[in-house]
Short mmCIF file of C-alpha atoms and ligand atoms in Angstrom, two decimals:
data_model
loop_
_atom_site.label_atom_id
_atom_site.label_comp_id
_atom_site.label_asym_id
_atom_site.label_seq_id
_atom_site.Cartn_x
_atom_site.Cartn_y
_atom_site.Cartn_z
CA UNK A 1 0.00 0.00 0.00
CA UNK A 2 2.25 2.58 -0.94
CA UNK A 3 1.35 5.53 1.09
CA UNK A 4 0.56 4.26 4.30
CA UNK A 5 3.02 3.96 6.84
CA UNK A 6 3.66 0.12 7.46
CA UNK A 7 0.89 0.27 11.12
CA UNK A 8 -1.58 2.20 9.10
CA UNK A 9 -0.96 -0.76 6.30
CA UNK A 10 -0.89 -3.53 8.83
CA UNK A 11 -4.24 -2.05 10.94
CA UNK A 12 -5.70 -1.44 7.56
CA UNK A 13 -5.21 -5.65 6.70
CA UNK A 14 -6.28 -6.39 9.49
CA UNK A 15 -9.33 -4.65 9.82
CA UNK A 16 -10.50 -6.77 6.52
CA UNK A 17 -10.76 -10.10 8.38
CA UNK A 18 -14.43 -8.32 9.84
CA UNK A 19 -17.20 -9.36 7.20
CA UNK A 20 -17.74 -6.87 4.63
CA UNK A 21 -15.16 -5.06 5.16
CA UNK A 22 -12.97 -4.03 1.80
CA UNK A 23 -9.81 -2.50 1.46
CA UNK A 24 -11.60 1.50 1.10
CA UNK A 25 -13.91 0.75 4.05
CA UNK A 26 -11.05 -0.53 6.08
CA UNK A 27 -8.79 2.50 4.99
CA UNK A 28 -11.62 4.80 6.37
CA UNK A 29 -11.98 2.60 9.35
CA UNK A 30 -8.26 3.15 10.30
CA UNK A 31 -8.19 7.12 10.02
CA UNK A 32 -10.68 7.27 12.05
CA UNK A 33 -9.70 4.98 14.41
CA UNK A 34 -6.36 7.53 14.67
CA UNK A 35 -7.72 10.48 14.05
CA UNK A 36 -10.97 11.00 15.90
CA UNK A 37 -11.69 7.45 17.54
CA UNK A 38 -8.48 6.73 19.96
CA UNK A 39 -10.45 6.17 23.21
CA UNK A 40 -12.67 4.21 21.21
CA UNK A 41 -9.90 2.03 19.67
CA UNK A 42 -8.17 1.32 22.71
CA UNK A 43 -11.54 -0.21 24.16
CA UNK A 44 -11.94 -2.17 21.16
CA UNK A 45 -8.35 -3.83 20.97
CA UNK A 46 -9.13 -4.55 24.89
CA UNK A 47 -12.69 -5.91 23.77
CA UNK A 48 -11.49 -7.94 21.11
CA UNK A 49 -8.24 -9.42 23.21
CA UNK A 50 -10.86 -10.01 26.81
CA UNK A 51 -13.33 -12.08 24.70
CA UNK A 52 -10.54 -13.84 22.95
CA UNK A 53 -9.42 -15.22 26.14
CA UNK A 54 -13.03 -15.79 28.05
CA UNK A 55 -15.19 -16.43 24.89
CA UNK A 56 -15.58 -20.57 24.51
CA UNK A 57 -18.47 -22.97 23.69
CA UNK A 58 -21.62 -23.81 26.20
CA UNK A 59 -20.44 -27.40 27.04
CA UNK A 60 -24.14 -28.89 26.65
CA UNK A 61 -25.24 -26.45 23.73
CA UNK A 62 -22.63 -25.37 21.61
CA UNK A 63 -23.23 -21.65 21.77
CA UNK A 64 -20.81 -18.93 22.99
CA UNK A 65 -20.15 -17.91 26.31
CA UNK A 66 -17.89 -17.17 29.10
CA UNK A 67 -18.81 -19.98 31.29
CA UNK A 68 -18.56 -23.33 30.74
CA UNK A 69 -22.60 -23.43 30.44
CA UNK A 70 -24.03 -20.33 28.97
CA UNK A 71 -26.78 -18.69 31.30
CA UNK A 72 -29.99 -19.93 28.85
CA UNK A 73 -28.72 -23.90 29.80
CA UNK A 74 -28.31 -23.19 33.50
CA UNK A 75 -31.57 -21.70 34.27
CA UNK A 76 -34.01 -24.49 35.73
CA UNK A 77 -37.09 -23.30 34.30
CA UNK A 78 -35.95 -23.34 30.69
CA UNK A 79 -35.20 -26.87 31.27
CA UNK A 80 -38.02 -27.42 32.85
CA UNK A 81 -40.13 -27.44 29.19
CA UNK A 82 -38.55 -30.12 27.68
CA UNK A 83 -37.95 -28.52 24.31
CA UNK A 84 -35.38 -28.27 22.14
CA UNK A 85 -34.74 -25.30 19.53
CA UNK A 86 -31.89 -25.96 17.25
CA UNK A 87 -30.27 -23.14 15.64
CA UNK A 88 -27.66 -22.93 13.32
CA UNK A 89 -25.46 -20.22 14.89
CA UNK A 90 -25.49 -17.92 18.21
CA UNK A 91 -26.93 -15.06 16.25
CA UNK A 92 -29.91 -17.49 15.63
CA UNK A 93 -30.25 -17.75 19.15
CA UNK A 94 -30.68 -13.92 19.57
CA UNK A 95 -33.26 -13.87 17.11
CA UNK A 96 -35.38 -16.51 18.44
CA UNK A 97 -35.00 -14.61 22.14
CA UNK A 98 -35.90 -11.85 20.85
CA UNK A 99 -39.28 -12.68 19.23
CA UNK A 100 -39.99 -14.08 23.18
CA UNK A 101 -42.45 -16.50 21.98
CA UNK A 102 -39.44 -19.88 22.82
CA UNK A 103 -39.04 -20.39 26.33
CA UNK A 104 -36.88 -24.12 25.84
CA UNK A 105 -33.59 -24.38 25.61
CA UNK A 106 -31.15 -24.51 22.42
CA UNK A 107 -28.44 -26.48 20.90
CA UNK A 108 -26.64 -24.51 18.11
CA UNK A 109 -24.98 -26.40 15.27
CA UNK A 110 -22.49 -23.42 14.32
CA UNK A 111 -22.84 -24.45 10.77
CA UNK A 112 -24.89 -27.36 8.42
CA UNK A 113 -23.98 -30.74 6.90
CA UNK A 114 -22.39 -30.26 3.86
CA UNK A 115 -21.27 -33.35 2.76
CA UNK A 116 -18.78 -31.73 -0.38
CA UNK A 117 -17.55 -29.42 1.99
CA UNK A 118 -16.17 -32.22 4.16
CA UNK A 119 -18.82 -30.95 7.08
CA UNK A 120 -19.71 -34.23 8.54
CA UNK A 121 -22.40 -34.66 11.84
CA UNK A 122 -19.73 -35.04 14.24
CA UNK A 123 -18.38 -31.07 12.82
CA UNK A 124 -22.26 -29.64 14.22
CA UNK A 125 -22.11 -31.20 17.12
CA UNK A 126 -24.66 -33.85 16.48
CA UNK A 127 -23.02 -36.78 18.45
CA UNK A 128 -23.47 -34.13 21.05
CA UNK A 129 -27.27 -33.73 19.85
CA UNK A 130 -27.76 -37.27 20.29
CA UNK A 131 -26.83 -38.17 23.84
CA UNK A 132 -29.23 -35.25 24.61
CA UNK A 133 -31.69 -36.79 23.03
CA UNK A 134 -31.22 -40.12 24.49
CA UNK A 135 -31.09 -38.74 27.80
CA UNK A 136 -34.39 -38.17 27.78
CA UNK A 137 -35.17 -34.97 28.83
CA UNK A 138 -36.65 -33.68 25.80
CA UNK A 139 -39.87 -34.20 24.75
CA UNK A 140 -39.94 -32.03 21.83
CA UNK A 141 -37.58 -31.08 19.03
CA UNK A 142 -38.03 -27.52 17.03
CA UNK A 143 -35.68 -26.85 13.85
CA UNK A 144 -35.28 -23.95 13.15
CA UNK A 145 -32.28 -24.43 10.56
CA UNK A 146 -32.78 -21.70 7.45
CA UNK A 147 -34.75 -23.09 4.08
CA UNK A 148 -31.58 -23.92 2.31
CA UNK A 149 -30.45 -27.04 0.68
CA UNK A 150 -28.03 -27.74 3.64
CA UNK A 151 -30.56 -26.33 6.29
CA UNK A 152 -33.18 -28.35 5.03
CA UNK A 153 -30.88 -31.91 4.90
CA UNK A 154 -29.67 -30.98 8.95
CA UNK A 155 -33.02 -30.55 9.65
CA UNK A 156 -34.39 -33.97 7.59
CA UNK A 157 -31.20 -35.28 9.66
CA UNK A 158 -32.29 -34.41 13.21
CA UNK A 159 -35.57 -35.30 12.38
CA UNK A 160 -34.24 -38.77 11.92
CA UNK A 161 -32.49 -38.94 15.28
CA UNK A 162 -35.36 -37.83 17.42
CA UNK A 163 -37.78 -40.16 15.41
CA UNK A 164 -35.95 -43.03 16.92
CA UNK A 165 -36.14 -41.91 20.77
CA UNK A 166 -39.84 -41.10 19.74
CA UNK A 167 -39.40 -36.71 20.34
CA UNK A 168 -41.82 -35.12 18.43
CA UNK A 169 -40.66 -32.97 16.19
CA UNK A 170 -41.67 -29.67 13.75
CA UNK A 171 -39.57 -27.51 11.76
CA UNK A 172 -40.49 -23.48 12.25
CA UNK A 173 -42.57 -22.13 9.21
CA UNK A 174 -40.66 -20.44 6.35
CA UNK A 175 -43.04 -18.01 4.04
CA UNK A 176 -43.74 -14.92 3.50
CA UNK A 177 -42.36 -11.66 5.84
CA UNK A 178 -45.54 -10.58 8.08
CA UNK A 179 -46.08 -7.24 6.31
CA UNK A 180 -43.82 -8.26 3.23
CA UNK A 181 -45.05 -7.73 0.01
CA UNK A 182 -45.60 -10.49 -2.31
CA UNK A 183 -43.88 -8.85 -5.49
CA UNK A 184 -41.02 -7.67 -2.91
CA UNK A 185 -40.43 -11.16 -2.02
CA UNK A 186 -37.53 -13.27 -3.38
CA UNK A 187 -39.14 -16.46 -5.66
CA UNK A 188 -37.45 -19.24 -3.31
CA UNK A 189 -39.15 -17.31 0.19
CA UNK A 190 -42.45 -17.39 -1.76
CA UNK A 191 -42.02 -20.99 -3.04
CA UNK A 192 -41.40 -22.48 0.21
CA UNK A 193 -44.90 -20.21 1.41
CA UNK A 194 -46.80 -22.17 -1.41
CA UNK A 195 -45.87 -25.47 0.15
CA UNK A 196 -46.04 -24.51 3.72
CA UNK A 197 -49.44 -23.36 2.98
CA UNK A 198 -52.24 -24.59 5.77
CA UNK A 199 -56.31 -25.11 5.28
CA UNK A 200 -58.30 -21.98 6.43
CA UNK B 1 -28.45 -7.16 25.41
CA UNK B 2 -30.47 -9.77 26.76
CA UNK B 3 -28.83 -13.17 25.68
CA UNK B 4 -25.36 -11.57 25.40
CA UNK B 5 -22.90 -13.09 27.60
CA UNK B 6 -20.82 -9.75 29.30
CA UNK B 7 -17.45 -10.81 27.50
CA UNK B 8 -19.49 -10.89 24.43
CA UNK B 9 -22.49 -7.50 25.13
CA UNK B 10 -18.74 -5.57 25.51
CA UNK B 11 -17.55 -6.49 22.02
CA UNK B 12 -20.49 -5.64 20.11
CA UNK B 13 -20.76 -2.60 21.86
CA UNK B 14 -16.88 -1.35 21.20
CA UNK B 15 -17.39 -2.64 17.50
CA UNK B 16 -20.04 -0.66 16.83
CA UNK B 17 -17.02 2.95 17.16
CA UNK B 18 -16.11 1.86 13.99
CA UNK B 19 -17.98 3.82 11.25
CA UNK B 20 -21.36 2.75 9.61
CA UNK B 21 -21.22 -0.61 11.88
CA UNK B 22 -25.06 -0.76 13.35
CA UNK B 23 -26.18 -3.21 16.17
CA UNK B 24 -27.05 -5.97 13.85
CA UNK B 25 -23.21 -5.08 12.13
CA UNK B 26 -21.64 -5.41 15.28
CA UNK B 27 -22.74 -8.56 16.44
CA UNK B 28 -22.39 -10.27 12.91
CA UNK B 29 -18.59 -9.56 13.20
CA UNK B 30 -18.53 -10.75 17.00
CA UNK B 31 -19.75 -13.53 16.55
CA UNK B 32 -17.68 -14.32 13.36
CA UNK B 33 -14.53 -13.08 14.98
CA UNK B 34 -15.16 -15.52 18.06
CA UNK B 35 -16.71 -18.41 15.96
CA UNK B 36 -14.22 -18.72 12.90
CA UNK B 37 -11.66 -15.75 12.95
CA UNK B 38 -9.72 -16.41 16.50
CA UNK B 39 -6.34 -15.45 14.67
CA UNK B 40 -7.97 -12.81 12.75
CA UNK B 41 -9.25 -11.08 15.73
CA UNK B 42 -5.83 -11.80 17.46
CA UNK B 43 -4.34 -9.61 15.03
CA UNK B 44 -6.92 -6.66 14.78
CA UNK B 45 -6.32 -6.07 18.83
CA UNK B 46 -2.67 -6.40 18.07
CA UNK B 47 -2.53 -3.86 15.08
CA UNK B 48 -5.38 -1.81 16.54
CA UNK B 49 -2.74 -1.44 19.98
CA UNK B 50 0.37 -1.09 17.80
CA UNK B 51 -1.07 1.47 15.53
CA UNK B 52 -2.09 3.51 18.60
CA UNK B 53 0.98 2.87 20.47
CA UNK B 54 3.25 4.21 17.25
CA UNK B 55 0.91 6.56 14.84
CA UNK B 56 1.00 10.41 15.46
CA UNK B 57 0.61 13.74 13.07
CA UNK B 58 3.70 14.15 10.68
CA UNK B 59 5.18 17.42 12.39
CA UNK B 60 5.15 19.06 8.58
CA UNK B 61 1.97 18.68 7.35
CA UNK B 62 -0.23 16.93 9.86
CA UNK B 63 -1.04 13.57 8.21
CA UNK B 64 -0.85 10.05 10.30
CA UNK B 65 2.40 8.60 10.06
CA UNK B 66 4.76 6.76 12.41
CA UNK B 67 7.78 8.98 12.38
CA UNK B 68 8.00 12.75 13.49
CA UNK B 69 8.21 13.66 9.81
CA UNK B 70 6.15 11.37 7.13
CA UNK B 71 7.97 9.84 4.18
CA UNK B 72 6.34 12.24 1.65
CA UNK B 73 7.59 15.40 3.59
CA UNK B 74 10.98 13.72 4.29
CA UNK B 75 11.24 13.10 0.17
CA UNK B 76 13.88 15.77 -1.14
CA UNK B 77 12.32 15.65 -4.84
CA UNK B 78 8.85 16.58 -3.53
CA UNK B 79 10.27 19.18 -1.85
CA UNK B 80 12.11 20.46 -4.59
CA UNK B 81 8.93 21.12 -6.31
CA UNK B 82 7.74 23.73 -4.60
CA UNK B 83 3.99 22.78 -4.88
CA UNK B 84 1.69 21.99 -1.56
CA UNK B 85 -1.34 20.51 -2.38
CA UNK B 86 -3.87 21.43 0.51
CA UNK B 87 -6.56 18.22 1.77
CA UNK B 88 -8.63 17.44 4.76
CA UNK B 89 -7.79 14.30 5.60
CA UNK B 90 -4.94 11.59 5.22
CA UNK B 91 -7.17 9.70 2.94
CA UNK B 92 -7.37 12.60 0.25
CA UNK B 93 -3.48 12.16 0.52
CA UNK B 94 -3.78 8.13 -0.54
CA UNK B 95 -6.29 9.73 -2.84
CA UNK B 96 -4.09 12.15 -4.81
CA UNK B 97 -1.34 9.93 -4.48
CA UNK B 98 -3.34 7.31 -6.40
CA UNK B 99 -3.70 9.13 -9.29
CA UNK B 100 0.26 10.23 -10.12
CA UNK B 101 -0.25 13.27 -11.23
CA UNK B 102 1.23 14.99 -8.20
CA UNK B 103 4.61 14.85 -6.99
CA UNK B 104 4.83 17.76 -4.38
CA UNK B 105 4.07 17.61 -1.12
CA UNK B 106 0.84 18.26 0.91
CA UNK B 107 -0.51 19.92 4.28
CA UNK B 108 -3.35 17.81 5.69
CA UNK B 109 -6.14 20.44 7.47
CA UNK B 110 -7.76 17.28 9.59
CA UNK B 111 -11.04 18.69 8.71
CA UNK B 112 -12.84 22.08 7.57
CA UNK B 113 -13.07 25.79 9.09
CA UNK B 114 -16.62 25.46 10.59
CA UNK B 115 -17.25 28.31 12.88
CA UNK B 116 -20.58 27.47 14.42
CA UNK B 117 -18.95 24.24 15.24
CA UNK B 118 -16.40 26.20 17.12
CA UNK B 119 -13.54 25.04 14.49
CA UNK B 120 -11.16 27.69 13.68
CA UNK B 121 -7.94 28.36 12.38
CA UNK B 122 -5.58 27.03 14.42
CA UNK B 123 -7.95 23.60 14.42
CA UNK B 124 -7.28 23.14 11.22
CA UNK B 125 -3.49 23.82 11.52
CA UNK B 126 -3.86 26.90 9.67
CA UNK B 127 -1.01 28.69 11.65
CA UNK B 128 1.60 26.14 11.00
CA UNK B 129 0.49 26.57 7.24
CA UNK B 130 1.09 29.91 7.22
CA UNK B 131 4.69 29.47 8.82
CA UNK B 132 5.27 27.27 5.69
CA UNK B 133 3.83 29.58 3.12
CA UNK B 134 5.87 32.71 5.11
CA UNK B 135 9.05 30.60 4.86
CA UNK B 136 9.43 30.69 0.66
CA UNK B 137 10.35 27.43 -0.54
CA UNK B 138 6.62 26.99 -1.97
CA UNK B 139 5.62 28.24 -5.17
CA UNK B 140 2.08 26.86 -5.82
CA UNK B 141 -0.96 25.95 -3.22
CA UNK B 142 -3.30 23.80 -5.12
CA UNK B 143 -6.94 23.48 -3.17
CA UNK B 144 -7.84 20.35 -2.70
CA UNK B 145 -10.93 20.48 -0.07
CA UNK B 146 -13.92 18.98 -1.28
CA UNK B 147 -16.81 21.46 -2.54
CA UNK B 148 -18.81 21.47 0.16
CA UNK B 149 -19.53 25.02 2.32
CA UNK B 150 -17.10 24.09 4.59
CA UNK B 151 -14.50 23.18 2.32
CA UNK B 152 -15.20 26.02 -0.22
CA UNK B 153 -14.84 28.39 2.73
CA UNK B 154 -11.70 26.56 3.68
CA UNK B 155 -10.00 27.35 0.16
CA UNK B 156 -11.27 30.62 0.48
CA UNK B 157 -9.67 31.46 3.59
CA UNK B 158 -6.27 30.19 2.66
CA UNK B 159 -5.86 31.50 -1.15
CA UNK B 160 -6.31 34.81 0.61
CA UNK B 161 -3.16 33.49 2.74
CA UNK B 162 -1.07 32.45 0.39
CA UNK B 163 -2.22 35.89 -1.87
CA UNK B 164 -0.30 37.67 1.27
CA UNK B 165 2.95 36.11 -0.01
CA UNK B 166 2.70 36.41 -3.32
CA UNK B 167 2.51 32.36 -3.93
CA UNK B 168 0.04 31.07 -6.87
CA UNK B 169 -3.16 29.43 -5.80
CA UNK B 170 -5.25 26.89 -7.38
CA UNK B 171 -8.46 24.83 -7.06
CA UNK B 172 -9.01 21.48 -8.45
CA UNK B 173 -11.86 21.26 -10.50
CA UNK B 174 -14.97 19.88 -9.64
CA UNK B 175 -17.53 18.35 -12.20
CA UNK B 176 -18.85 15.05 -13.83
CA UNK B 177 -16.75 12.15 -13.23
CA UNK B 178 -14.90 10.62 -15.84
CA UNK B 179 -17.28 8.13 -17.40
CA UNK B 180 -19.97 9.20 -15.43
CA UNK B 181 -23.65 9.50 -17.17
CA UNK B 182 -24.84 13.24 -16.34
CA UNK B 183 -28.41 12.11 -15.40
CA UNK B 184 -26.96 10.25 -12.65
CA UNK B 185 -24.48 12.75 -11.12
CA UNK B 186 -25.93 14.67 -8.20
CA UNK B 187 -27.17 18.08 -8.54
CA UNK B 188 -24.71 19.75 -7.04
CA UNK B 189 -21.90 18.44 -8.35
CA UNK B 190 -23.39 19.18 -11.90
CA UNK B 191 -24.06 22.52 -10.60
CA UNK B 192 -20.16 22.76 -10.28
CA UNK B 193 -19.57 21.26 -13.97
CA UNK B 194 -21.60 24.17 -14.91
CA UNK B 195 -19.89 26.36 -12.92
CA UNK B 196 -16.42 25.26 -13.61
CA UNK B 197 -17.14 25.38 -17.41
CA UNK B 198 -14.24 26.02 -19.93
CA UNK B 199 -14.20 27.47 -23.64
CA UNK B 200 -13.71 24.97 -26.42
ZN1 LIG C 1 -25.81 -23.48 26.54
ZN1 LIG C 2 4.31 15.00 6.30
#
């Protein structure tokens, strides 16, 4: 990057491993990291390096937290309800809390089967999956992988597993946006809302 | 942030300094940084730190460098040429720089006059500019601010410096882009083609 001195260069690189991030957005990120954002800066280096080090994996469901079980898996009452959300990633998680209608618990694949991409059940956790579900402490199973190809063979997957400890199972409802607009929606969305469609 | 561990809630929040990063932004790159980019992220709080630790104003002309003097100002051939090109921030430096057409050297303002913001003058470095201009080894100011008020203002103010000691003073034209359709170029940058007009 001729121009830069070599820790503008090397703050500018590194600023590209966030997603999205190109080289012009990262050189505008930098200058104003240095020129108007140091207190800012210095928080987020100490951020990035304290969550680095305390950050891990919920022993029982995958997702990420400080402890060794995050704070959803310890609390009785959550257990209590005998269901099972699975998610593909943390963020997933957030969503679902924040519709407030799921009150279970969660077990987070951080990815999907993808058999050409190597990604095999033991990469998602699902050995994992399946001594939960031969515990016996669940009485339901909700998917609540995405509507892709490899969303929809985890899902067809699970569904397998907790067939055979007889856990009933649904998948969430993929369809239309409440207050989306037909035309606005993408043909795939609108597809899967023709087959999920129900009796009235 | 309910469902945030602290370690994580901390992260977002320091992510979201960096400019246009949103809530939703923020916790995309968390969680990619802690799920899949452990080394990445390793290096961002390291370059973020060293960048901070080692990156002040060149003592010439203001832009962010590591040394006292930056490598432009410290280049004997620029200085030979007698020609300071004037910008508001070390980007318009990369930006200049990227086109090779200019091989003098360059005062960075760090922003605009803007008196009802309370910036003045000496904000914008304009006293150590006019120690430069007063000290006769430059020859030409070319205006490089960008046409807003601010910036137009900005030029203004120091033309009628550099007038004081007899030193010629240009503006960089402002217009239609290279390439660029007219019907999509913004109004007020056609306003300046129109402005900036020349005989044929
Ligand atoms: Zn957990
Ligand atoms: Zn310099």
């Amino acid at each position: 990057m001729s121009g830069f001195s070599p820790a503008i260069a090397s703050l500018i690189q590194a600023l590209r491993v966030l997603p999205g991030v190109g080289q012009k957005t990262a050189q505008r990120m930098a200058f104003m990291l240095l020129e108007r954002q140091r207190g800012g800066a210095e928080k987020l280096a100490a951020s990035i390096e304290h969550a680095l080090q305390v950050v891990g994996r919920c022993q029982q469901c995958r997702t990420l937290t400080e402890g060794e079980v995050c704070a959803i898996c310890l609390d009785p009452q959550r257990a209590e309800q005998g269901v099972l959300c699975i998610v593909e990633s943390p963020a997933d998680v957030i969503a679902v809390e924040q519709t407030g209608e799921f009150h279970g618990q969660y077990f987070v694949l951080m990815g999907n089967l993808s058999p050409l991409d190597g990604i095999g059940p033991k990469d998602i956790g699902l050995d994992l999956l399946e001594q939960r579900l031969q515990q016996g402490h669940i009485q339901e199973v909700i998917l609540a992988t995405n509507p892709t190809v490899e969303g929809e063979a985890t899902a067809h997957y699970i569904a397998e597993s907790a067939a055979r400890y007889q856990i009933d199972t649904s998948r969430i409802a993929h369809g239309v946006p409440v207050g989306g607009e037909l035309e606005y929606v993408d043909h795939r969305t609108l597809g899967h809302a023709f087959q999920g469609r129900k009796k009235v």
